[in-house]
Coordinates of C-alpha atoms in Angstrom, one line a residue:
Chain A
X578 CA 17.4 -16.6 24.4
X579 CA 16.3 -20.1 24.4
X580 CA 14.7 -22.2 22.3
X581 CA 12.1 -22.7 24.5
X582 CA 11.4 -18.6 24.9
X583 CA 7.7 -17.3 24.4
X584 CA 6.0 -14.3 23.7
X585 CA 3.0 -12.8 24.6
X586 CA 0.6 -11.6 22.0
X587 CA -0.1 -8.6 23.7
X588 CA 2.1 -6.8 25.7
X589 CA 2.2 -3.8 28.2
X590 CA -1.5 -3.3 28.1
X591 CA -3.8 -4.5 30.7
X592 CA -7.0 -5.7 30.1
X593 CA -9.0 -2.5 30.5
X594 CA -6.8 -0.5 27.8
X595 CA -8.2 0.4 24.6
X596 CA -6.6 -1.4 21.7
X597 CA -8.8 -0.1 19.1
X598 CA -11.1 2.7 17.9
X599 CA -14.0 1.4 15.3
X600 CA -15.7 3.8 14.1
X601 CA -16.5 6.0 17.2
X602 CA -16.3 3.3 19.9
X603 CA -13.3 2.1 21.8
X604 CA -12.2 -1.5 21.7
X605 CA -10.7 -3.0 24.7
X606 CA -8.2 -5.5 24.9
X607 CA -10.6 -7.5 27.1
X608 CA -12.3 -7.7 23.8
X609 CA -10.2 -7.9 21.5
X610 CA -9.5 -11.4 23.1
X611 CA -12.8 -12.6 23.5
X612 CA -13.2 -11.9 20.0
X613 CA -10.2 -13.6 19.1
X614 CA -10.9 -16.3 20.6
X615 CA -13.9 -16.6 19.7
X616 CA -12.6 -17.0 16.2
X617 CA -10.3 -19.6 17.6
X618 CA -13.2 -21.7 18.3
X619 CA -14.9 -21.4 14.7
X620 CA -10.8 -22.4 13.0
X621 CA -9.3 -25.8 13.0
X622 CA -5.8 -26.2 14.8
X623 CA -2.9 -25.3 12.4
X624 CA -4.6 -24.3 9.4
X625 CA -3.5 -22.1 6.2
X626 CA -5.6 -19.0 6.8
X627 CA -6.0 -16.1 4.0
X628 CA -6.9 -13.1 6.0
X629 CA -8.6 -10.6 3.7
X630 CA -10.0 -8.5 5.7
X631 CA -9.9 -4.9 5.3
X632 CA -10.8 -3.5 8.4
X633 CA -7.6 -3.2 10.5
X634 CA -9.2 -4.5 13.5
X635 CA -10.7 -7.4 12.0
X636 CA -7.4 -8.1 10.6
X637 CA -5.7 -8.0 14.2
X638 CA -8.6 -10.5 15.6
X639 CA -8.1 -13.0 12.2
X640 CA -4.4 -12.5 12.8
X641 CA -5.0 -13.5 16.5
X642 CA -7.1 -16.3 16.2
X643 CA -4.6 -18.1 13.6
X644 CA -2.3 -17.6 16.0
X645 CA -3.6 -19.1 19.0
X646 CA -4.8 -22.1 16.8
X647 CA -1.1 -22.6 15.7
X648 CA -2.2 -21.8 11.9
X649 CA -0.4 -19.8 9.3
X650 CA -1.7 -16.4 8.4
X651 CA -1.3 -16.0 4.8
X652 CA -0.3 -12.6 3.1
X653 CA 0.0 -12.5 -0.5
X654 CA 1.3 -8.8 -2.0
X655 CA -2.4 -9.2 -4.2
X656 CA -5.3 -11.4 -4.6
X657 CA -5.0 -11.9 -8.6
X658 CA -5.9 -15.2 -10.2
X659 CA -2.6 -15.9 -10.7
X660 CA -1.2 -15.4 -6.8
X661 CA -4.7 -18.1 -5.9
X662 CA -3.2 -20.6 -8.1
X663 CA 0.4 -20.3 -6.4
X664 CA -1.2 -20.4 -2.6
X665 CA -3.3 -23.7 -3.5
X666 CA -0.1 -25.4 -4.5
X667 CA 1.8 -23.8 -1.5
X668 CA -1.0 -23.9 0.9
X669 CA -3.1 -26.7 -0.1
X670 CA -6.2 -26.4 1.7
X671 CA -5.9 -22.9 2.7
X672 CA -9.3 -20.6 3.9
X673 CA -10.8 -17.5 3.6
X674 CA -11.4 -15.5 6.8
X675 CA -12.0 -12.2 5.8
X676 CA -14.8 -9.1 7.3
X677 CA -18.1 -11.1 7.0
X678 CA -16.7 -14.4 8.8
X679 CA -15.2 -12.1 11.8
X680 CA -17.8 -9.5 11.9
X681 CA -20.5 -12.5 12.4
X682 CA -18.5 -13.7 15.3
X683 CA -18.1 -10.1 17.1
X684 CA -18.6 -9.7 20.5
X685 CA -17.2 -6.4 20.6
X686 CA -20.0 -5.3 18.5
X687 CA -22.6 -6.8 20.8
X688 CA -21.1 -5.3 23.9
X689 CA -20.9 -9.1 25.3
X690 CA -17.0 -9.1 26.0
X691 CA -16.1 -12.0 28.4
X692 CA -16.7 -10.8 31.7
X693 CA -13.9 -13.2 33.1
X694 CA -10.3 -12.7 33.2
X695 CA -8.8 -13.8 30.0
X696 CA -5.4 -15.0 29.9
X697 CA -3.3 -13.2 27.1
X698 CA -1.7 -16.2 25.2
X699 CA 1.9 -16.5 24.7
X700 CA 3.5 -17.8 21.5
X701 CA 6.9 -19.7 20.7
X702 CA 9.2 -17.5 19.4
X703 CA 10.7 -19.9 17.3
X704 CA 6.4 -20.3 16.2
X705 CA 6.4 -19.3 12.2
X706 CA 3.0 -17.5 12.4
X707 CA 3.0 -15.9 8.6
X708 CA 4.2 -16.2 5.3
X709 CA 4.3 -12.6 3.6
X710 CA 4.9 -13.2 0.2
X711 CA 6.9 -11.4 -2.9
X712 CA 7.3 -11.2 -6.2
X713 CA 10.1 -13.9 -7.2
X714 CA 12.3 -13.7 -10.0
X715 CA 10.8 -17.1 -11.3
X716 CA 7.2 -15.3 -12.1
X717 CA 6.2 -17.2 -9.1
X718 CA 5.0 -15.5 -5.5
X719 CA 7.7 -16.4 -3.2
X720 CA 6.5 -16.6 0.9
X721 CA 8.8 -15.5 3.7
X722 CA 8.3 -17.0 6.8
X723 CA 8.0 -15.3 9.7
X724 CA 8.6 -16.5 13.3
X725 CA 6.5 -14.8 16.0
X726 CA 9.8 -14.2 18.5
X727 CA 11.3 -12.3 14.9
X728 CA 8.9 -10.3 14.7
X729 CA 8.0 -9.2 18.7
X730 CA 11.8 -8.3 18.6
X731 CA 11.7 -6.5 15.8
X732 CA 8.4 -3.9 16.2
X733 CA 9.5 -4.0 20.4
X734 CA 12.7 -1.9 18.8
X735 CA 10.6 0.0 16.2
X736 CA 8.3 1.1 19.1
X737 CA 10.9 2.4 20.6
X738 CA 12.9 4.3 17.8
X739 CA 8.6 6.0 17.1
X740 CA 8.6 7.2 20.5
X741 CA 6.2 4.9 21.5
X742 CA 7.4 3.6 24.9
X743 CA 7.5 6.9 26.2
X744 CA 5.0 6.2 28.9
X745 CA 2.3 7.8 27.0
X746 CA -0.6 5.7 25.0
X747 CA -0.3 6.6 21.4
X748 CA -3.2 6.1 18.7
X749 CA -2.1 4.7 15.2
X750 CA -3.6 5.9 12.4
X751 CA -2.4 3.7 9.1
X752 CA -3.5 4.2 5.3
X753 CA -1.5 1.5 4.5
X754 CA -2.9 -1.8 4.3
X755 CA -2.8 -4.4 7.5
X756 CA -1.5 -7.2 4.9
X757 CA 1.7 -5.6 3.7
X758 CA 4.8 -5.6 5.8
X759 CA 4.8 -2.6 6.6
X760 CA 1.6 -2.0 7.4
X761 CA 1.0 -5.3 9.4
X762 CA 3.7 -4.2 11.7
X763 CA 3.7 -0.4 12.2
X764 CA -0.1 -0.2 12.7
X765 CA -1.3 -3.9 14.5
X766 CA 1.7 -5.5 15.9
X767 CA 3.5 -2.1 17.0
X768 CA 0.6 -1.3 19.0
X769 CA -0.1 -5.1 20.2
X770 CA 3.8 -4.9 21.4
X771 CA 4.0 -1.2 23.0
X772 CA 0.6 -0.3 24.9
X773 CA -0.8 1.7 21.7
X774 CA -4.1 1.6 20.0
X775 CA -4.3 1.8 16.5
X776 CA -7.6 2.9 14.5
X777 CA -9.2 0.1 12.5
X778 CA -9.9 2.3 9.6
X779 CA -7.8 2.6 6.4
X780 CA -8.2 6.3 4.7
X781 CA -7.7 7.0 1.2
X782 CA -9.0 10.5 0.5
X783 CA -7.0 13.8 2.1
X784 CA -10.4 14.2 3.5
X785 CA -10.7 10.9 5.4
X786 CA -7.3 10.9 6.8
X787 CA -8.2 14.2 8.5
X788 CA -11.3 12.6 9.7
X789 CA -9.5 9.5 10.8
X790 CA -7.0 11.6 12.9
X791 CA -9.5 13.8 14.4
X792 CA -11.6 10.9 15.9
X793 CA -8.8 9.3 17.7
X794 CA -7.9 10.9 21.0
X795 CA -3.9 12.3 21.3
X796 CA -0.9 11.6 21.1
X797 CA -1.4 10.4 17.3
X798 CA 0.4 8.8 15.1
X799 CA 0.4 8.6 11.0
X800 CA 1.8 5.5 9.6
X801 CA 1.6 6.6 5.9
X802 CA 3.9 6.4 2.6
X803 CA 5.1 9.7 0.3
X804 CA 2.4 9.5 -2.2
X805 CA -0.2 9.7 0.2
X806 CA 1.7 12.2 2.3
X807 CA 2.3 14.2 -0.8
X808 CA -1.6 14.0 -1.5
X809 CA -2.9 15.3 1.9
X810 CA -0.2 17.9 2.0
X811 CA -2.0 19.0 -1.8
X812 CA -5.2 19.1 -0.6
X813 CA -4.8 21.9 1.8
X814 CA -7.0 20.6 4.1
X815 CA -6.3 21.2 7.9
X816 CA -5.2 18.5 10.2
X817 CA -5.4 17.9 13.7
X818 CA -2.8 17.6 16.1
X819 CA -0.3 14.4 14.8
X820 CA 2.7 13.9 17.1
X821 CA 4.5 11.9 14.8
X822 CA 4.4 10.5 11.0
X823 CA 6.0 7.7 10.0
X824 CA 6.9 7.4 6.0
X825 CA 8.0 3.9 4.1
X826 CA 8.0 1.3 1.2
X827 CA 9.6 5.1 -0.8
X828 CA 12.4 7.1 -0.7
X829 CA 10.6 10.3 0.6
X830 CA 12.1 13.8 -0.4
X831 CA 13.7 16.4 2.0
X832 CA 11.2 19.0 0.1
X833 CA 8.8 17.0 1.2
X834 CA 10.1 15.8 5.0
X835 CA 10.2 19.8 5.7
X836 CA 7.2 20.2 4.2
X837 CA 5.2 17.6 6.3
X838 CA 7.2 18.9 9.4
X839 CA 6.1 22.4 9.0
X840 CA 3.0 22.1 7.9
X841 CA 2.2 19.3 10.0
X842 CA 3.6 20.9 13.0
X843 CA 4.5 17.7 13.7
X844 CA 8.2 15.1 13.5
X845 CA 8.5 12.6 10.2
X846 CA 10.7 9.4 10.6
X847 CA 11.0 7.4 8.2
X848 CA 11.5 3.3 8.2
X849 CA 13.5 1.2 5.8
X850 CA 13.0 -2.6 5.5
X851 CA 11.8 -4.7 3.6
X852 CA 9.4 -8.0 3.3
X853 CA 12.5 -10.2 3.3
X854 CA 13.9 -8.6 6.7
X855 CA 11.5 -6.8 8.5
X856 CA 12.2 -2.7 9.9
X857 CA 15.8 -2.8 9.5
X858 CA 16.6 1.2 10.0
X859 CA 14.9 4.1 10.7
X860 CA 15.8 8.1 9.8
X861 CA 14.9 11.6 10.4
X862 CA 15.2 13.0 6.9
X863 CA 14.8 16.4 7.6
X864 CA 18.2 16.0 10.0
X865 CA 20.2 13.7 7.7
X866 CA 20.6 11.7 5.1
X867 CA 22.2 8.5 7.0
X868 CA 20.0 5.8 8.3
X869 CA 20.3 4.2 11.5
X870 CA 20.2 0.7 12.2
X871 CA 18.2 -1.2 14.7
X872 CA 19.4 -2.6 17.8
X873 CA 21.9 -5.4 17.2
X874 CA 21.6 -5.3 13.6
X875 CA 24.5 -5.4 11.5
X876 CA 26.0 -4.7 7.9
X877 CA 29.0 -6.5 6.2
X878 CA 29.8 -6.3 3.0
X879 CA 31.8 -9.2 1.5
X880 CA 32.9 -8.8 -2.8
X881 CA 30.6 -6.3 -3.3
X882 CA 27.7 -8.2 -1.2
X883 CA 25.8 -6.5 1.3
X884 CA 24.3 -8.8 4.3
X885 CA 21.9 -8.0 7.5
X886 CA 22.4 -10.0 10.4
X887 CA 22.0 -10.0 13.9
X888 CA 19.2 -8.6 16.0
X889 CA 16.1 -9.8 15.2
X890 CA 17.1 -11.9 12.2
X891 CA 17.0 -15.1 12.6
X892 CA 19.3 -15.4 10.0
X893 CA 21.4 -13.7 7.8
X894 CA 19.6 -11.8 4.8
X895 CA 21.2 -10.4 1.7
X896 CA 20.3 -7.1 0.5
X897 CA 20.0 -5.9 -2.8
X898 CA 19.3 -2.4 -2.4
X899 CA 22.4 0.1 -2.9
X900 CA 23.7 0.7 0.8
X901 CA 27.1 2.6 1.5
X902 CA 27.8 1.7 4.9
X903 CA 29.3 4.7 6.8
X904 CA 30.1 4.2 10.4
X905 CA 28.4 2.1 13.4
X906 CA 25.5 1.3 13.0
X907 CA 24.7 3.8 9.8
X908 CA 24.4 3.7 6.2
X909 CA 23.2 5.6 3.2
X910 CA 20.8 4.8 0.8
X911 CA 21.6 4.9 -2.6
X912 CA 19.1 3.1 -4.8
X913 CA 16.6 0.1 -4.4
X914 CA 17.8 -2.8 -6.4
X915 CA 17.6 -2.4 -10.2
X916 CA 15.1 -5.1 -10.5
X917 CA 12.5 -4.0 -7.9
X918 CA 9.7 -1.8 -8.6
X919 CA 7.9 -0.1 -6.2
X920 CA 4.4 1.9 -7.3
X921 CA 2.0 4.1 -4.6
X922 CA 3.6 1.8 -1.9
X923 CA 3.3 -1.6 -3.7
X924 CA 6.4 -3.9 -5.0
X925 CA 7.1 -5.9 -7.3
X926 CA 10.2 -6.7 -9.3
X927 CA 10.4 -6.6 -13.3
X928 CA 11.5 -10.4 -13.3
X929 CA 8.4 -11.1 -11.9
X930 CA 6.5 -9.1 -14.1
X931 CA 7.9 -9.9 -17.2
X932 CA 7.5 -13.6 -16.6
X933 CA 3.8 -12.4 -16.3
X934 CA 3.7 -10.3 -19.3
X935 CA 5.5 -13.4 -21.5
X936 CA 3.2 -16.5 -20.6
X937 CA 0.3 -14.4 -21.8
X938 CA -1.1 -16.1 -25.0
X939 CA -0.1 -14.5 -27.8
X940 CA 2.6 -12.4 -26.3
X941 CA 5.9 -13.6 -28.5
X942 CA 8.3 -11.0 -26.8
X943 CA 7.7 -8.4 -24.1
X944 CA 9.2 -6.3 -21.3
X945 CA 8.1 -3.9 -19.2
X946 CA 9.5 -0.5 -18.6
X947 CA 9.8 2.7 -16.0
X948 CA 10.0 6.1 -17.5
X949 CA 11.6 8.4 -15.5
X950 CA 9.8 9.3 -12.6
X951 CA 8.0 13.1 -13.9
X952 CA 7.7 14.6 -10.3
X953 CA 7.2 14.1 -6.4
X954 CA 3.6 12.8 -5.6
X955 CA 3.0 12.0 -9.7
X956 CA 3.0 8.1 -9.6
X957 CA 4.1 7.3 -12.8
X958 CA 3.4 4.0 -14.4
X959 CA 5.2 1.6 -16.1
X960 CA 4.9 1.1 -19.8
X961 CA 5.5 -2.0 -21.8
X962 CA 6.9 -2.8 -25.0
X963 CA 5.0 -5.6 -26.6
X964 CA 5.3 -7.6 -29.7
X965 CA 2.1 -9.5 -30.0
X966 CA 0.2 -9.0 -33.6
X967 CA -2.9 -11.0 -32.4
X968 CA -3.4 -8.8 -29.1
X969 CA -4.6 -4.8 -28.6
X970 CA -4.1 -2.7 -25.3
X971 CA -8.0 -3.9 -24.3
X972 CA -7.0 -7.4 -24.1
X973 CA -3.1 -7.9 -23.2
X974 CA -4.8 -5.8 -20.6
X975 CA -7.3 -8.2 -19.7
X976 CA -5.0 -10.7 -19.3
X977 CA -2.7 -8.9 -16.6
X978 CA -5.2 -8.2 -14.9
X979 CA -5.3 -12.0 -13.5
X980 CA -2.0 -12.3 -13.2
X981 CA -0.4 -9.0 -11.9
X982 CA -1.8 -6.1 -9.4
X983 CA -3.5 -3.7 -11.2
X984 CA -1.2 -0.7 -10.4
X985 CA 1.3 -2.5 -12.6
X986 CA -0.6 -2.3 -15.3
X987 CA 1.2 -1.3 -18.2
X988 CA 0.0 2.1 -19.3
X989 CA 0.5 3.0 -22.0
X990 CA 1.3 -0.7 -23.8
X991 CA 3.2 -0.3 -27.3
X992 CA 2.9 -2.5 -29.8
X993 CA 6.3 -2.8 -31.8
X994 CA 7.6 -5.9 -34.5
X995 CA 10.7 -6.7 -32.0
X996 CA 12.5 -5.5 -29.2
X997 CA 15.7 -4.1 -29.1
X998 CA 17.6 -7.2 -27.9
X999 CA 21.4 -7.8 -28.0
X1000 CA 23.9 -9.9 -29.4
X1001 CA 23.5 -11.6 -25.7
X1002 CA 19.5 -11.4 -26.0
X1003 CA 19.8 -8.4 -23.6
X1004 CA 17.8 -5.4 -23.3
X1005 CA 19.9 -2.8 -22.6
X1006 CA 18.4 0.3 -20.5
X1007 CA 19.9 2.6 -22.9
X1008 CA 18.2 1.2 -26.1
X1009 CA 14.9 0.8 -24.3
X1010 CA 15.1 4.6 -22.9
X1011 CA 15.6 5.4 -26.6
X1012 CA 12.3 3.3 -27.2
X1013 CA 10.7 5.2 -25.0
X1014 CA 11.2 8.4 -25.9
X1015 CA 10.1 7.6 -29.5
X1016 CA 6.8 6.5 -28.6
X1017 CA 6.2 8.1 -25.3
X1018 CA 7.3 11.6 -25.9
X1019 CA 6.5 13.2 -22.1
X1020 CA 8.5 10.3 -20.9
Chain B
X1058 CA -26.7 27.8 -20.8
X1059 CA -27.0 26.6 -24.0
X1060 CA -23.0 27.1 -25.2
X1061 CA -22.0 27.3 -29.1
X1062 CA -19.1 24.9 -29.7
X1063 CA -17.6 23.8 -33.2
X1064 CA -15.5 20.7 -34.5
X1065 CA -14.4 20.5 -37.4
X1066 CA -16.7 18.3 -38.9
X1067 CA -20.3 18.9 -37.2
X1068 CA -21.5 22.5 -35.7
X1069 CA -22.7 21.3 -31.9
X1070 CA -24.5 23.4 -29.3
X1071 CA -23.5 21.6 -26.2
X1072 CA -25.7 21.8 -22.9
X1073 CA -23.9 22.8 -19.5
X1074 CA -24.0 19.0 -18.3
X1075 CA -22.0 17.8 -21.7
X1076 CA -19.5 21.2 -21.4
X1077 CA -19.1 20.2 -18.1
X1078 CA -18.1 16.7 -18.7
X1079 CA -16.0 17.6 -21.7
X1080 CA -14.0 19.8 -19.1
X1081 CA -13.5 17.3 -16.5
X1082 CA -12.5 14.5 -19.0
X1083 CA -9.5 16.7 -20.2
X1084 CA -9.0 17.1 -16.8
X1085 CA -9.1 12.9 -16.0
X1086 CA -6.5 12.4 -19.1
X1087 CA -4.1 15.1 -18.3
X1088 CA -4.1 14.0 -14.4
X1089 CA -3.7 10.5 -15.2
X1090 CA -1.4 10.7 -17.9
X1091 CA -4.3 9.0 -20.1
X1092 CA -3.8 7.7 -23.5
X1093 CA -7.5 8.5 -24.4
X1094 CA -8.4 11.9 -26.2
X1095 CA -10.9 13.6 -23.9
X1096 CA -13.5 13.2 -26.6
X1097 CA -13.5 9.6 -26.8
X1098 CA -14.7 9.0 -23.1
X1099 CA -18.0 8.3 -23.6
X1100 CA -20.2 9.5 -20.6
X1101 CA -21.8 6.4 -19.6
X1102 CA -18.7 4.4 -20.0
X1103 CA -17.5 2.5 -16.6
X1104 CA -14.5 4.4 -15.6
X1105 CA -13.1 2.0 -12.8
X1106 CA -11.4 -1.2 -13.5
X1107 CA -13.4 -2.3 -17.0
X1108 CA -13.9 0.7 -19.8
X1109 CA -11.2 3.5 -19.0
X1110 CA -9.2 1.1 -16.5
X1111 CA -8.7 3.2 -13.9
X1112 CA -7.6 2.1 -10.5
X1113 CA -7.2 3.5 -7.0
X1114 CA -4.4 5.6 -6.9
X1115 CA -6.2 7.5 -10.5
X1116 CA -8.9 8.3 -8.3
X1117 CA -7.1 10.0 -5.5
X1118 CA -5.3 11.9 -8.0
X1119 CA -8.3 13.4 -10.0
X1120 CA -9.9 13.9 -6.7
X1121 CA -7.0 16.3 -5.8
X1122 CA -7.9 18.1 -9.3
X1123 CA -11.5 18.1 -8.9
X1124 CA -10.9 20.0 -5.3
X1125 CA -8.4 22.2 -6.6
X1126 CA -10.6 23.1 -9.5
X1127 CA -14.0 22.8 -8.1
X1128 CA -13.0 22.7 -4.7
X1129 CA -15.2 20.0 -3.9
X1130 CA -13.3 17.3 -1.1
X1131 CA -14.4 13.6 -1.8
X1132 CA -15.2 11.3 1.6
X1133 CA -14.8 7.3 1.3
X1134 CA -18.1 7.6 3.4
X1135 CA -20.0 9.2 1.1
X1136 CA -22.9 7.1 0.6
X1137 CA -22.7 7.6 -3.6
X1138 CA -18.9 6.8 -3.7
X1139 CA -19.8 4.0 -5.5
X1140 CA -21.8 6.1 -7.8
X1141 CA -19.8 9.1 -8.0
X1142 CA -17.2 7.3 -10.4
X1143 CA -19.4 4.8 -12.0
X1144 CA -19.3 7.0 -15.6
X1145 CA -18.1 10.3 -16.2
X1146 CA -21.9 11.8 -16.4
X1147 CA -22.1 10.9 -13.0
X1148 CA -18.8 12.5 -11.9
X1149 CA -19.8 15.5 -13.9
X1150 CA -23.3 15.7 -12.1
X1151 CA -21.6 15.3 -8.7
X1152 CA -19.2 18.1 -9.8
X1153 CA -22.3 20.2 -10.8
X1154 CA -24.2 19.7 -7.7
X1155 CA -21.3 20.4 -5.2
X1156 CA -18.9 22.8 -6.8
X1157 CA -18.2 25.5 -4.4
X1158 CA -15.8 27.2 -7.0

């Protein structure tokens, strides 16, 4: 591959295909480009753009339009205070596009798609289209770039390991957010890459995700993560028809896996990556424990250091998680890194949030804390252990809520004169599972 | 149905509505792991965000125990979504009005 090598933004679908179902009508990719580029024309060239918009396909036309005008689409974990502040030093002059902007501009809605042929753009590979940010160890949101030829590569080998090039045209269903990793590539760029549609809603209620599946036309696919799994599979309510669910961003249990499979009458893969890399792996749990990598990516370990390269890295990327490699092309899974924290699907790591919890006002020493997890499906919270006499749970409360995504939110938060700190100023896990069996007794 | 209930310090004869919402806040702080007694969720308290502080992933749960105990299904297109979680009287008067169990 040169330098020089471009890819399209949309590929294996003519112009007639349906990209997109919105609620009850079919979106074609004929529109879908008008659309886009009709945002185009309202966005300067090479702009800073925060895409906020919720509805999946308005996301994929945003996503689009920044793209063709050779801007940066923007994609913070949250939208607190605190992650604003960090983008306007990062991304000074950065805009909003979110629903109302792209909704305004909607031909699709109106039915007044360009009648002409519209040429599908292609893109620089090499062309960093998106900075997808995490929670750094500093306290501070830390951007990945992402180069469009990465990230064709990458969902071009997902697609295939989901079954999606099989000839037939797949429908996405997603309940994971299009601004995430994950959900920004399994649900809009998977399909933009493999001839799929994808369904522009984003269910939350067992209820809703049964609707969602049941309006899209077959094969189907779920794009979904365990807690949400584990929720639908609860409810007892009857689903329609899914040929395959996809699971990520949690290690997902083989009760579970079995569980979906049977219930579902249907296959569950599951996907391992990460913001940093991309899809790096993908497994059938119910089969085996051992992931597989994807095509051309590789795992060396070097003093007790595990690195990803090759494929469609672009370079080189350490991982922290606990990997046993164990032969070609395969690994096992043993633990995420000890720092990260991962809750209903969202990450964060506790340097991150610590830093958050300690440049509070009136917080003189503090750390955050995860009991052990009670059960499958039971998302269980983190605590904190605070020592701040001027403060109360209503108002340290307060004050995360600018600075840190409310599903971190410390619950509950125990006041206490001083932490259990070492001779080193370390808080070892041991005393601080002691802590928390004192005051949180059910932990 | 006028129902006889008594604390310790004041005799109360509770209506259906309040025995109703007493019931479903147990079943809020046991769901959610809450640090709230039942009995201090005042029923025109915002439960979202402000007040009890709940957030998304609360609400999915306690909809899975409202269906498995009342067996009513909650829809994001439900015009009175919005509504429907806004205080705990009106989650009990949703409850009331679509129980099926």
């Amino acid at each position: 591959m040169t330098a020089e090598t471009r890819f399209p933004l949309i590929a294996q679908q003519p112009l007639e295909a349906v990209l997109a179902y919105r609620n009850g009508r079919a979106i074609t990719v004929k529109c879908f480009l008008t659309d886009a580029y009709k945002v185009a024309a309202t966005l300067s060239a090479k702009q800073y753009i925060l895409n906020t918009c919720q509805d999946r396909y308005h996301f994929a036309v945003g996503f689009a339009a920044t793209l063709i005008t050779g801007g940066i689409s923007l994609m913070p974990s949250s939208l607190t205070a605190e992650t604003l502040n960090t983008l306007q030093v990062l991304a000074p002059g950065y805009i909003n596009l979110g629903d109302e902007e792209i909704d305004k501009t909607s031909a699709s809605k109106q039915n007044t798609c360009d009648p002409t042929t519209l040429k599908i753009p292609t893109i620089k590979g090499e062309q960093v289209v998106a900075w997808v940010f995490t929670s750094g160890s500093t306290g501070t949101p830390v951007p990945h770039s992402k180069a469009w030829g990465s990230l064709v590569k990458n969902v071009r080998i997902e697609a295939q390991r989901l079954g999606l090039s099989d000839g037939r045209r797949h429908t996405i269903i997603g309940t994971v957010p299009s601004q995430h990793m994950y959900g920004f590539e399994s649900t809009i760029l998977v399909a933009l890459q493999s001839g799929s549609a994808f369904a522009t809603g984003r269910p939350f209620y067992p209820a809703d995700i049964r609707n969602a599946i049941a309006a899209v036309p077959q094969p189907r696919l779920l794009v979904t993560t365990p807690y949400h799994l584990h929720s639908l599979l609860s409810s007892g309510i009857d689903v329609a028809e899914i040929d395959l669910v996809v699971s990520a961003t949690a290690p997902l249990s083989k009760k579970l896996g079995e569980e979906t499979e049977t219930r579902l009458h249907t296959r569950l893969l599951e996907i391992y990556g990460c913001t940093e890399t991309g899809q790096l792996a993908t497994r059938h749990p119910t089969q085996t424990a051992e992931w597989q990598l994807f095509d051309g990516v590789q795992l060396t370990m070097d003093n007790g250091q595990i690195t990803a390269s090759g494929g469609h890295l672009d370079q080189p990327v350490t991982i922290s998680d606990r990997l046993e490699i164990t032969h070609n092309g395969r690994f096992l899974l043993h633990g995420r890194a000890a720092d990260m924290v991962n809750i209903a699907g969202k990450r964060s790591s506790f340097s991150y949030l610590n830093h958050q919890l300690a440049a509070v006002p009136g917080v003189e020493d503090g750390t955050f804390f995860m009991p052990k997890e009670e059960r499958e499906g039971k998302i269980t919270r983190l605590i904190a252990f605070v020592v701040a006499p001027t403060l109360n749970a209503p108002t340290l409360t307060q004050a995360l809520r600018n600075r840190i995504d409310p599903v971190f939110l410390p619950r509950p938060i125990i006041f206490i004169d001083a932490l259990p700190r070492n001779k080193t100023g370390k808080l070892p896990h041991t005393a601080l599972t002691a802590l928390a069996k004192t005051y949180v007794p059910q932990s | 149905m006028p129902n006889q209930s008594q604390t310790p310090e004041t005799t109360q004869t509770l209506t259906a509505d309040e025995s109703l919402q007493q019931e479903i806040a147990k079943l809020i702080v046991v769901a959610v792991n809450l640090d709230t007694l039942p009995a201090e969720i005042e029923p025109d308290a915002p439960l979202f965000n402000d007040g009890l502080g709940l957030d998304s992933i609360d609400i999915l749960e306690i909809s899975l125990v409202l269906s498995k105990q009342y067996g009513i299904q909650l829809r994001s297109d439900s015009s009175d979504n919005v509504n429907i979680f806004r205080s705990l009287r009106n989650l009990a008067q949703h409850v009331a009005d679509h129980r099926t169990k």
